[in-house]
mmCIF file of C-alpha atoms and ligand atoms in Angstrom:
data_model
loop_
_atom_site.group_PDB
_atom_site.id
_atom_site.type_symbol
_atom_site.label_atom_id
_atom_site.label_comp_id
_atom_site.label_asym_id
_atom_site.label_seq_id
_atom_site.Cartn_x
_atom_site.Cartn_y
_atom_site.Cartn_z
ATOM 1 C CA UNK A 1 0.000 0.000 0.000
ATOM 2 C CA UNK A 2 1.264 3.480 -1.012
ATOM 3 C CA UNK A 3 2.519 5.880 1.305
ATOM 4 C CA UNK A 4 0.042 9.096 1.096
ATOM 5 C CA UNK A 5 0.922 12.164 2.500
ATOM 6 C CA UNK A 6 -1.465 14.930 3.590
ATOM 7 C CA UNK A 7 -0.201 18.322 5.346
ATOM 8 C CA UNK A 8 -2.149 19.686 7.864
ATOM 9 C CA UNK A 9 -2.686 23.400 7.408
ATOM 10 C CA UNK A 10 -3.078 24.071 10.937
ATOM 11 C CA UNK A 11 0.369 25.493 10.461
ATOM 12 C CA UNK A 12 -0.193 27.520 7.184
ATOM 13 C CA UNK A 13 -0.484 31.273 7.631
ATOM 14 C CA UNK A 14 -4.359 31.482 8.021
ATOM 15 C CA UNK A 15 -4.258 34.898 5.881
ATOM 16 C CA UNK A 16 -2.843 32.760 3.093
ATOM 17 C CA UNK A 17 -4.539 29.538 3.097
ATOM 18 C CA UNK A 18 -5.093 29.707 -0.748
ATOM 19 C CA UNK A 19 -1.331 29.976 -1.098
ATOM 20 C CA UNK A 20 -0.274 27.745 1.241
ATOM 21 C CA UNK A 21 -2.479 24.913 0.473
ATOM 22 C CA UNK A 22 -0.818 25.421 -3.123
ATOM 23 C CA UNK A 23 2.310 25.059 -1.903
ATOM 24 C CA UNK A 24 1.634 21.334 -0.871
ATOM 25 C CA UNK A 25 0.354 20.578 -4.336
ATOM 26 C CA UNK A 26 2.516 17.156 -4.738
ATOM 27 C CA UNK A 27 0.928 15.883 -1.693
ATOM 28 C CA UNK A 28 -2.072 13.483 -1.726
ATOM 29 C CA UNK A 29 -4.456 15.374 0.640
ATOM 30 C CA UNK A 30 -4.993 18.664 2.595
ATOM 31 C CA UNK A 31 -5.999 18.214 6.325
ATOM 32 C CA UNK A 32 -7.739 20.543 7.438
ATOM 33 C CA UNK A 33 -8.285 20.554 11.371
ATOM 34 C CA UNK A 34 -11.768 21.456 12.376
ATOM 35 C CA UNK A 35 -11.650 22.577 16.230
ATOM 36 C CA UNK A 36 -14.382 23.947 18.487
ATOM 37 C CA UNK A 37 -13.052 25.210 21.299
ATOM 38 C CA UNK A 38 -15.589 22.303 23.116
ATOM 39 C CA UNK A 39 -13.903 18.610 22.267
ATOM 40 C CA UNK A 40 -10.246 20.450 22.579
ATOM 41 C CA UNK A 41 -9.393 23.511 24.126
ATOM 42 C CA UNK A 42 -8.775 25.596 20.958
ATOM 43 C CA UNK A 43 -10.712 27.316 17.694
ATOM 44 C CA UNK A 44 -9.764 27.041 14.066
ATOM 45 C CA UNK A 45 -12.765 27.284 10.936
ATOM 46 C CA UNK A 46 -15.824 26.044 10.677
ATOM 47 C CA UNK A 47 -17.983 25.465 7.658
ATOM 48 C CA UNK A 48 -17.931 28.710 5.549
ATOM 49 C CA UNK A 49 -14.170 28.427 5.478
ATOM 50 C CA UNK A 50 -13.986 24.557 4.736
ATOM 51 C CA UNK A 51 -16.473 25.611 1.427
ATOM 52 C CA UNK A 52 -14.184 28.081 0.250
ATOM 53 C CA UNK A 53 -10.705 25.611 0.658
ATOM 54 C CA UNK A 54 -12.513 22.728 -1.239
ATOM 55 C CA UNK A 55 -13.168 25.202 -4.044
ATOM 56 C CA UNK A 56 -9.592 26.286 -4.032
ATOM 57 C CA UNK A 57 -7.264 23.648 -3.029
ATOM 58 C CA UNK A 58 -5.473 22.094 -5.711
ATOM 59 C CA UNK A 59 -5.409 18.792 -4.148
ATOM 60 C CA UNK A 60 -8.741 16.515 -2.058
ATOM 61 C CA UNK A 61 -9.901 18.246 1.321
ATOM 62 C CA UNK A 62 -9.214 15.322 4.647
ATOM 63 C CA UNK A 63 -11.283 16.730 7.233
ATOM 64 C CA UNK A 64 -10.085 15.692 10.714
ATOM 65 C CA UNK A 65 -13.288 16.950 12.826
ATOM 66 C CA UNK A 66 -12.289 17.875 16.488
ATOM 67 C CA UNK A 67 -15.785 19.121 17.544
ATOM 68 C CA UNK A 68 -18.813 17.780 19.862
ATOM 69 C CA UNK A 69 -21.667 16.891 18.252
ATOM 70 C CA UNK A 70 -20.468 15.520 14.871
ATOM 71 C CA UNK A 71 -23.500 13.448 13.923
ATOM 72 C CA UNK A 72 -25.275 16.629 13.895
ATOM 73 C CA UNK A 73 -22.419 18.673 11.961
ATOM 74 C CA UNK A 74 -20.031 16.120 9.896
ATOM 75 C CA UNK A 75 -22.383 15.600 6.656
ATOM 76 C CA UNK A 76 -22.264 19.091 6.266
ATOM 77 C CA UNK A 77 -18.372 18.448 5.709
ATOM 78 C CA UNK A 78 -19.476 16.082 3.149
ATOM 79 C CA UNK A 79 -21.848 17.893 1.087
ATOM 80 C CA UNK A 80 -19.133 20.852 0.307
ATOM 81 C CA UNK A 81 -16.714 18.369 -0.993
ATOM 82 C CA UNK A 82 -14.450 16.706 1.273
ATOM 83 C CA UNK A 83 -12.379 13.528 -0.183
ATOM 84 C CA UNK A 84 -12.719 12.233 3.340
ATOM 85 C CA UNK A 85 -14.378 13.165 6.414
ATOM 86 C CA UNK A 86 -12.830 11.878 10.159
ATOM 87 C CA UNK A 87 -15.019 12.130 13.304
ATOM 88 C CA UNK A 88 -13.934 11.051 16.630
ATOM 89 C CA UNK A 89 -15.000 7.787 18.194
ATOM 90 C CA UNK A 90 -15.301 9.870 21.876
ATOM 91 C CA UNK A 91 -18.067 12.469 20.624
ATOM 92 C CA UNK A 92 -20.283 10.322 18.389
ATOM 93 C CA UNK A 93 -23.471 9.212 19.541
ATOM 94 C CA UNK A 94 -23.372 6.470 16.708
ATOM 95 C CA UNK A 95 -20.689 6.352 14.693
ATOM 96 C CA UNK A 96 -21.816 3.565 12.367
ATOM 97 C CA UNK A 97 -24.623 5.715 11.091
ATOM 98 C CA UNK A 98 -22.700 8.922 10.806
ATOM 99 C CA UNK A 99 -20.220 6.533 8.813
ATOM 100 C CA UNK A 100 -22.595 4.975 6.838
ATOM 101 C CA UNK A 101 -24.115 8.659 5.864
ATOM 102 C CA UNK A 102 -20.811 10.306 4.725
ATOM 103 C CA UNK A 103 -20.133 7.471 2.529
ATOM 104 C CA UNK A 104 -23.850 8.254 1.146
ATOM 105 C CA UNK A 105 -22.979 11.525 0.598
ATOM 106 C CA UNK A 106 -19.782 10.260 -1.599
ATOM 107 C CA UNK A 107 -16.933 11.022 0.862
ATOM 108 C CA UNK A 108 -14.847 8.645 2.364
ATOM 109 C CA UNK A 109 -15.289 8.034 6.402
ATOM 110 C CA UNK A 110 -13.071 7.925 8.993
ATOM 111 C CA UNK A 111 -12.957 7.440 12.743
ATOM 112 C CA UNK A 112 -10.307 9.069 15.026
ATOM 113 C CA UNK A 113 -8.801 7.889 18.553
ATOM 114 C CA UNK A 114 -7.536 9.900 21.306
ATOM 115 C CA UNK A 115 -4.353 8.443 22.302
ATOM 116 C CA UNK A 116 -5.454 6.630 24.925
ATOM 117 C CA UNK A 117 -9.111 5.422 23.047
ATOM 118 C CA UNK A 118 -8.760 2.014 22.258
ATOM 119 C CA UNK A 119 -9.306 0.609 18.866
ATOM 120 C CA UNK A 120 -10.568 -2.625 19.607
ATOM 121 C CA UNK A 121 -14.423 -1.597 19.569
ATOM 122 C CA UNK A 122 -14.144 -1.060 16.366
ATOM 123 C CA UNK A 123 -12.270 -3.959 14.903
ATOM 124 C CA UNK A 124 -15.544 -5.509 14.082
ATOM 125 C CA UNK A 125 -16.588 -2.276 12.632
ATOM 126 C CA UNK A 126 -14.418 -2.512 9.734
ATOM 127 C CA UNK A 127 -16.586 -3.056 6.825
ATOM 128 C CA UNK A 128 -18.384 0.440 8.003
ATOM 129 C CA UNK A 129 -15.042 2.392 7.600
ATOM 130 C CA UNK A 130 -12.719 3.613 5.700
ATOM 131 C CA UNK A 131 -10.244 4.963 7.338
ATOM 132 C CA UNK A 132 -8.880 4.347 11.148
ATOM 133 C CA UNK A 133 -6.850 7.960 12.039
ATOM 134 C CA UNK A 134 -4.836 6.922 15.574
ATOM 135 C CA UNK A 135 -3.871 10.041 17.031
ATOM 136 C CA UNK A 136 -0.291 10.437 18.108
ATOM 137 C CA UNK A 137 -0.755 13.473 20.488
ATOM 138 C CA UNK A 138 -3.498 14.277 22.347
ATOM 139 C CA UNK A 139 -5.902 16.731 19.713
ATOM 140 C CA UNK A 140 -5.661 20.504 20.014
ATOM 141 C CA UNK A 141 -2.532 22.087 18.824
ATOM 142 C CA UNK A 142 0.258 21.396 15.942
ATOM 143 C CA UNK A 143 4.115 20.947 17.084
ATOM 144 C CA UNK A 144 3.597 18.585 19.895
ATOM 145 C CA UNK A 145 6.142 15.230 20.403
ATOM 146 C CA UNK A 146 5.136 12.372 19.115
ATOM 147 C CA UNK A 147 3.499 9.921 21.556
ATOM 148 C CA UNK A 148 5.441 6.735 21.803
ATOM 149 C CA UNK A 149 2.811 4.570 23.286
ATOM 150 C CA UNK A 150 0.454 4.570 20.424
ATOM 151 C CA UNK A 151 2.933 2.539 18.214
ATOM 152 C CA UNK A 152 1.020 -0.908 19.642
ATOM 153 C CA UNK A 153 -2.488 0.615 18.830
ATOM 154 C CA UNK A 154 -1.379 1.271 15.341
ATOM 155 C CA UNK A 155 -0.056 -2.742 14.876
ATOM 156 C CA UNK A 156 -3.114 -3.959 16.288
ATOM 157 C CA UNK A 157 -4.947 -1.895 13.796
ATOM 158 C CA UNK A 158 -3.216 -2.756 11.159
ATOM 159 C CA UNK A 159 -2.999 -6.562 12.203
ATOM 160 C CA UNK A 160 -6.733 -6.398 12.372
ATOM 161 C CA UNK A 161 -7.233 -4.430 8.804
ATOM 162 C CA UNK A 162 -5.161 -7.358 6.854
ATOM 163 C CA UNK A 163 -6.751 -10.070 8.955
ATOM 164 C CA UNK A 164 -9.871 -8.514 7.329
ATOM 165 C CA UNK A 165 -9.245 -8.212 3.838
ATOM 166 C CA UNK A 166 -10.602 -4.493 3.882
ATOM 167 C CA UNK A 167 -8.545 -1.952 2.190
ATOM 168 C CA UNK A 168 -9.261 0.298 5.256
ATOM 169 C CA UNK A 169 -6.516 2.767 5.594
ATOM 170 C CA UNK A 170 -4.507 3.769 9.143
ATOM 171 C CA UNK A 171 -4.162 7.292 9.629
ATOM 172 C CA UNK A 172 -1.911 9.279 11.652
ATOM 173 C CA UNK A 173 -1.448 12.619 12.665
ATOM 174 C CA UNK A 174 0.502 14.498 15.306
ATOM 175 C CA UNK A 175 4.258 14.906 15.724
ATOM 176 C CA UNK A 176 5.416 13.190 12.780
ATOM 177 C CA UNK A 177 8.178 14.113 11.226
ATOM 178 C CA UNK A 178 11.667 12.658 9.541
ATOM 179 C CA UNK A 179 12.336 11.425 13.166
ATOM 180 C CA UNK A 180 9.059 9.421 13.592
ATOM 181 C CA UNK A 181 7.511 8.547 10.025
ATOM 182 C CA UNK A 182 9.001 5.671 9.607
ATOM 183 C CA UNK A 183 8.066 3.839 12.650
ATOM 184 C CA UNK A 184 4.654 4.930 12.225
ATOM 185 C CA UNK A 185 5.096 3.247 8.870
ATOM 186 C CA UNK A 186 6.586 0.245 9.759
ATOM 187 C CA UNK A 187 3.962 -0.322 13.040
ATOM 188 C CA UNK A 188 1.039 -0.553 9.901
ATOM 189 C CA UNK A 189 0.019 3.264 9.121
ATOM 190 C CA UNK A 190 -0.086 4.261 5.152
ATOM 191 C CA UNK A 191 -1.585 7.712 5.913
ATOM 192 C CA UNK A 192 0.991 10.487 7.402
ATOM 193 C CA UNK A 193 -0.174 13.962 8.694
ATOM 194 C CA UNK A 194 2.280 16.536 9.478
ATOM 195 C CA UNK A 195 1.855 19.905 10.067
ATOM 196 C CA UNK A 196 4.995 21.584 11.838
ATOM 197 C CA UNK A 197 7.277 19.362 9.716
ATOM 198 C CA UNK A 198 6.027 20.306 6.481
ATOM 199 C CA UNK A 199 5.149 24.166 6.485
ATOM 200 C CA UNK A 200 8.122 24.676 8.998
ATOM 201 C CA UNK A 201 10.520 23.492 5.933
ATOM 202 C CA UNK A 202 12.489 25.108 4.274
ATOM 203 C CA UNK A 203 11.672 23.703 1.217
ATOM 204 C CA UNK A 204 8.142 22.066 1.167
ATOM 205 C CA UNK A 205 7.485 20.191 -1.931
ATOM 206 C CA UNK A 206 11.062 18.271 -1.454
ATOM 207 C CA UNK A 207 10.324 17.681 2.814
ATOM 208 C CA UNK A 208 6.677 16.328 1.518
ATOM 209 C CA UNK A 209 9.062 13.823 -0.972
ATOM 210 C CA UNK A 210 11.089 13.231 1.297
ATOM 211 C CA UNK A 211 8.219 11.874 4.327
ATOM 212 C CA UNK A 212 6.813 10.084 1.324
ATOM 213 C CA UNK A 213 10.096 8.351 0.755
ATOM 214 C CA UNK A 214 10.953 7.362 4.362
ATOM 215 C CA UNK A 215 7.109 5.772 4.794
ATOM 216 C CA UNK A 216 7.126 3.837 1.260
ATOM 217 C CA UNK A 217 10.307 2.166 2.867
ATOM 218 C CA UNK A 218 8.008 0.651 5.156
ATOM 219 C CA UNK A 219 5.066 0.322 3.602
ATOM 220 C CA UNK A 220 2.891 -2.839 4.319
HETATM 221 C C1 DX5 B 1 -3.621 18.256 16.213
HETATM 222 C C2 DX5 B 1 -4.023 18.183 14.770
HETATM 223 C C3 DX5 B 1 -2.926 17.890 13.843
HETATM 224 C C4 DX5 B 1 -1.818 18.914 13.846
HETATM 225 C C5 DX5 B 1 -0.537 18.160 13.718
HETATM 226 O O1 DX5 B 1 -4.718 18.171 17.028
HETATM 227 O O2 DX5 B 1 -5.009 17.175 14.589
HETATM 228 O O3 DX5 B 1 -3.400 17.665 12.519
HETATM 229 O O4 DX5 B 1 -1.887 19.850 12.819
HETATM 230 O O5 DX5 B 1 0.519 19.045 13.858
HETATM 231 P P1 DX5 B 1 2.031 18.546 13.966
HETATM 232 O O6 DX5 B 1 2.326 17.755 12.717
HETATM 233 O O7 DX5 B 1 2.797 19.802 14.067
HETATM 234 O O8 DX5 B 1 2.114 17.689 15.198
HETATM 235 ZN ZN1 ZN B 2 -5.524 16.587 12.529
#
């Protein structure tokens, strides 16, 4: 499985996001971190915003929902055009129909973990998903360290996904960077966030090639 690479843009300039999300054309997917001050303890954009960056962005929109409430507000995410929409297994009241409804409304659905949420309730879920995103920092803020710990998770997910025969793909997303990629990689994941790593470069499009290259090393 390919190693696909989506920025977060939680550290792009937010007066630029146009720009910036064009300067991580070569990668596969923008993430775009939707925060409500409610599930975590800070405020990004909301709706009218995620419109205008699906319109723009050269690349597919990977919303990673942070909010309260997201059987009530994720479709929405859908409808204006998101490749992939990620709600988190702590605030949905039930996630198998909020699943089942974004992948009605054509996008792809995913279910996030807190670092310490574990995975196995939804192991038997798989056929409903599409995409398992195991957070590797606790949810709230861009340029945190990498957590360790959440390396067994990620094997047990992806132990479970092959067991399955599902192409469901293992997201994750906080901290990673050169230092960490790869043994997110090699522990099962085939989707990498970074945020800090990428827009902090000094050169994006060649640290985005380069995160891809360290992960397809591993790749399961
Ligand atoms: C954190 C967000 C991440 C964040 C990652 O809650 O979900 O997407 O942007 O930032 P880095 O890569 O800097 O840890
Ligand atoms: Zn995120």
């Amino acid at each position: 499985m390919a190693a696909l690479i989506a920025p977060s843009i939680l550290s792009a300039d937010f007066a630029n996001l146009e720009r910036d999300l064009g300067r991580i054309a070569d990668a596969d997917y923008a993430h775009v971190d939707v925060m409500d001050n409610h599930f975590v303890p800070n405020l990004t954009l909301g709706l009218p915003i995620f419109e205008r960056l699906a319109k723009v962005s050269p690349i597919p929109l990977d919303a990673h929902l942070m909010i309260e409430n997201p059987d009530r507000w994720a479709p929405a995410f859908a409808e204006a055009g998101a490749a992939s929409v990620t709600f988190h297994a702590e605030a949905a009241q039930a996630p198998v129909r909020l699943a089942r409804e974004l992948r009605k409304l054509g996008s792809r659905a995913g279910v996030a973990l807190r670092p310490a949420t574990p995975v196995e309730p939804y192991l038997d879920l798989l056929a409903e998903i599409d995409m398992i995103l195991v957070m590797t920092v606790e949810p709230g803020f861009g340029g945190q360290s990498f957590i360790e710990g959440t390396l067994p998770k990620i094997r047990r997910a992806r132990e479970a996904v092959s067991e399955s025969g599902l192409d469901v793909w293992i997201q994750v997303d906080g901290g990673v960077s050169r230092e960490t990629i790869e043994r997110a990689a090699d522990a099962g994941a085939n989707v990498f966030v970074a945020g800090s790593a990428v827009y902090g470069a000094e050169d994006v499009p060649a640290e985005i090639a380069t995160l891809r290259e360290l992960a397809s090393k591993h790749s399961h």
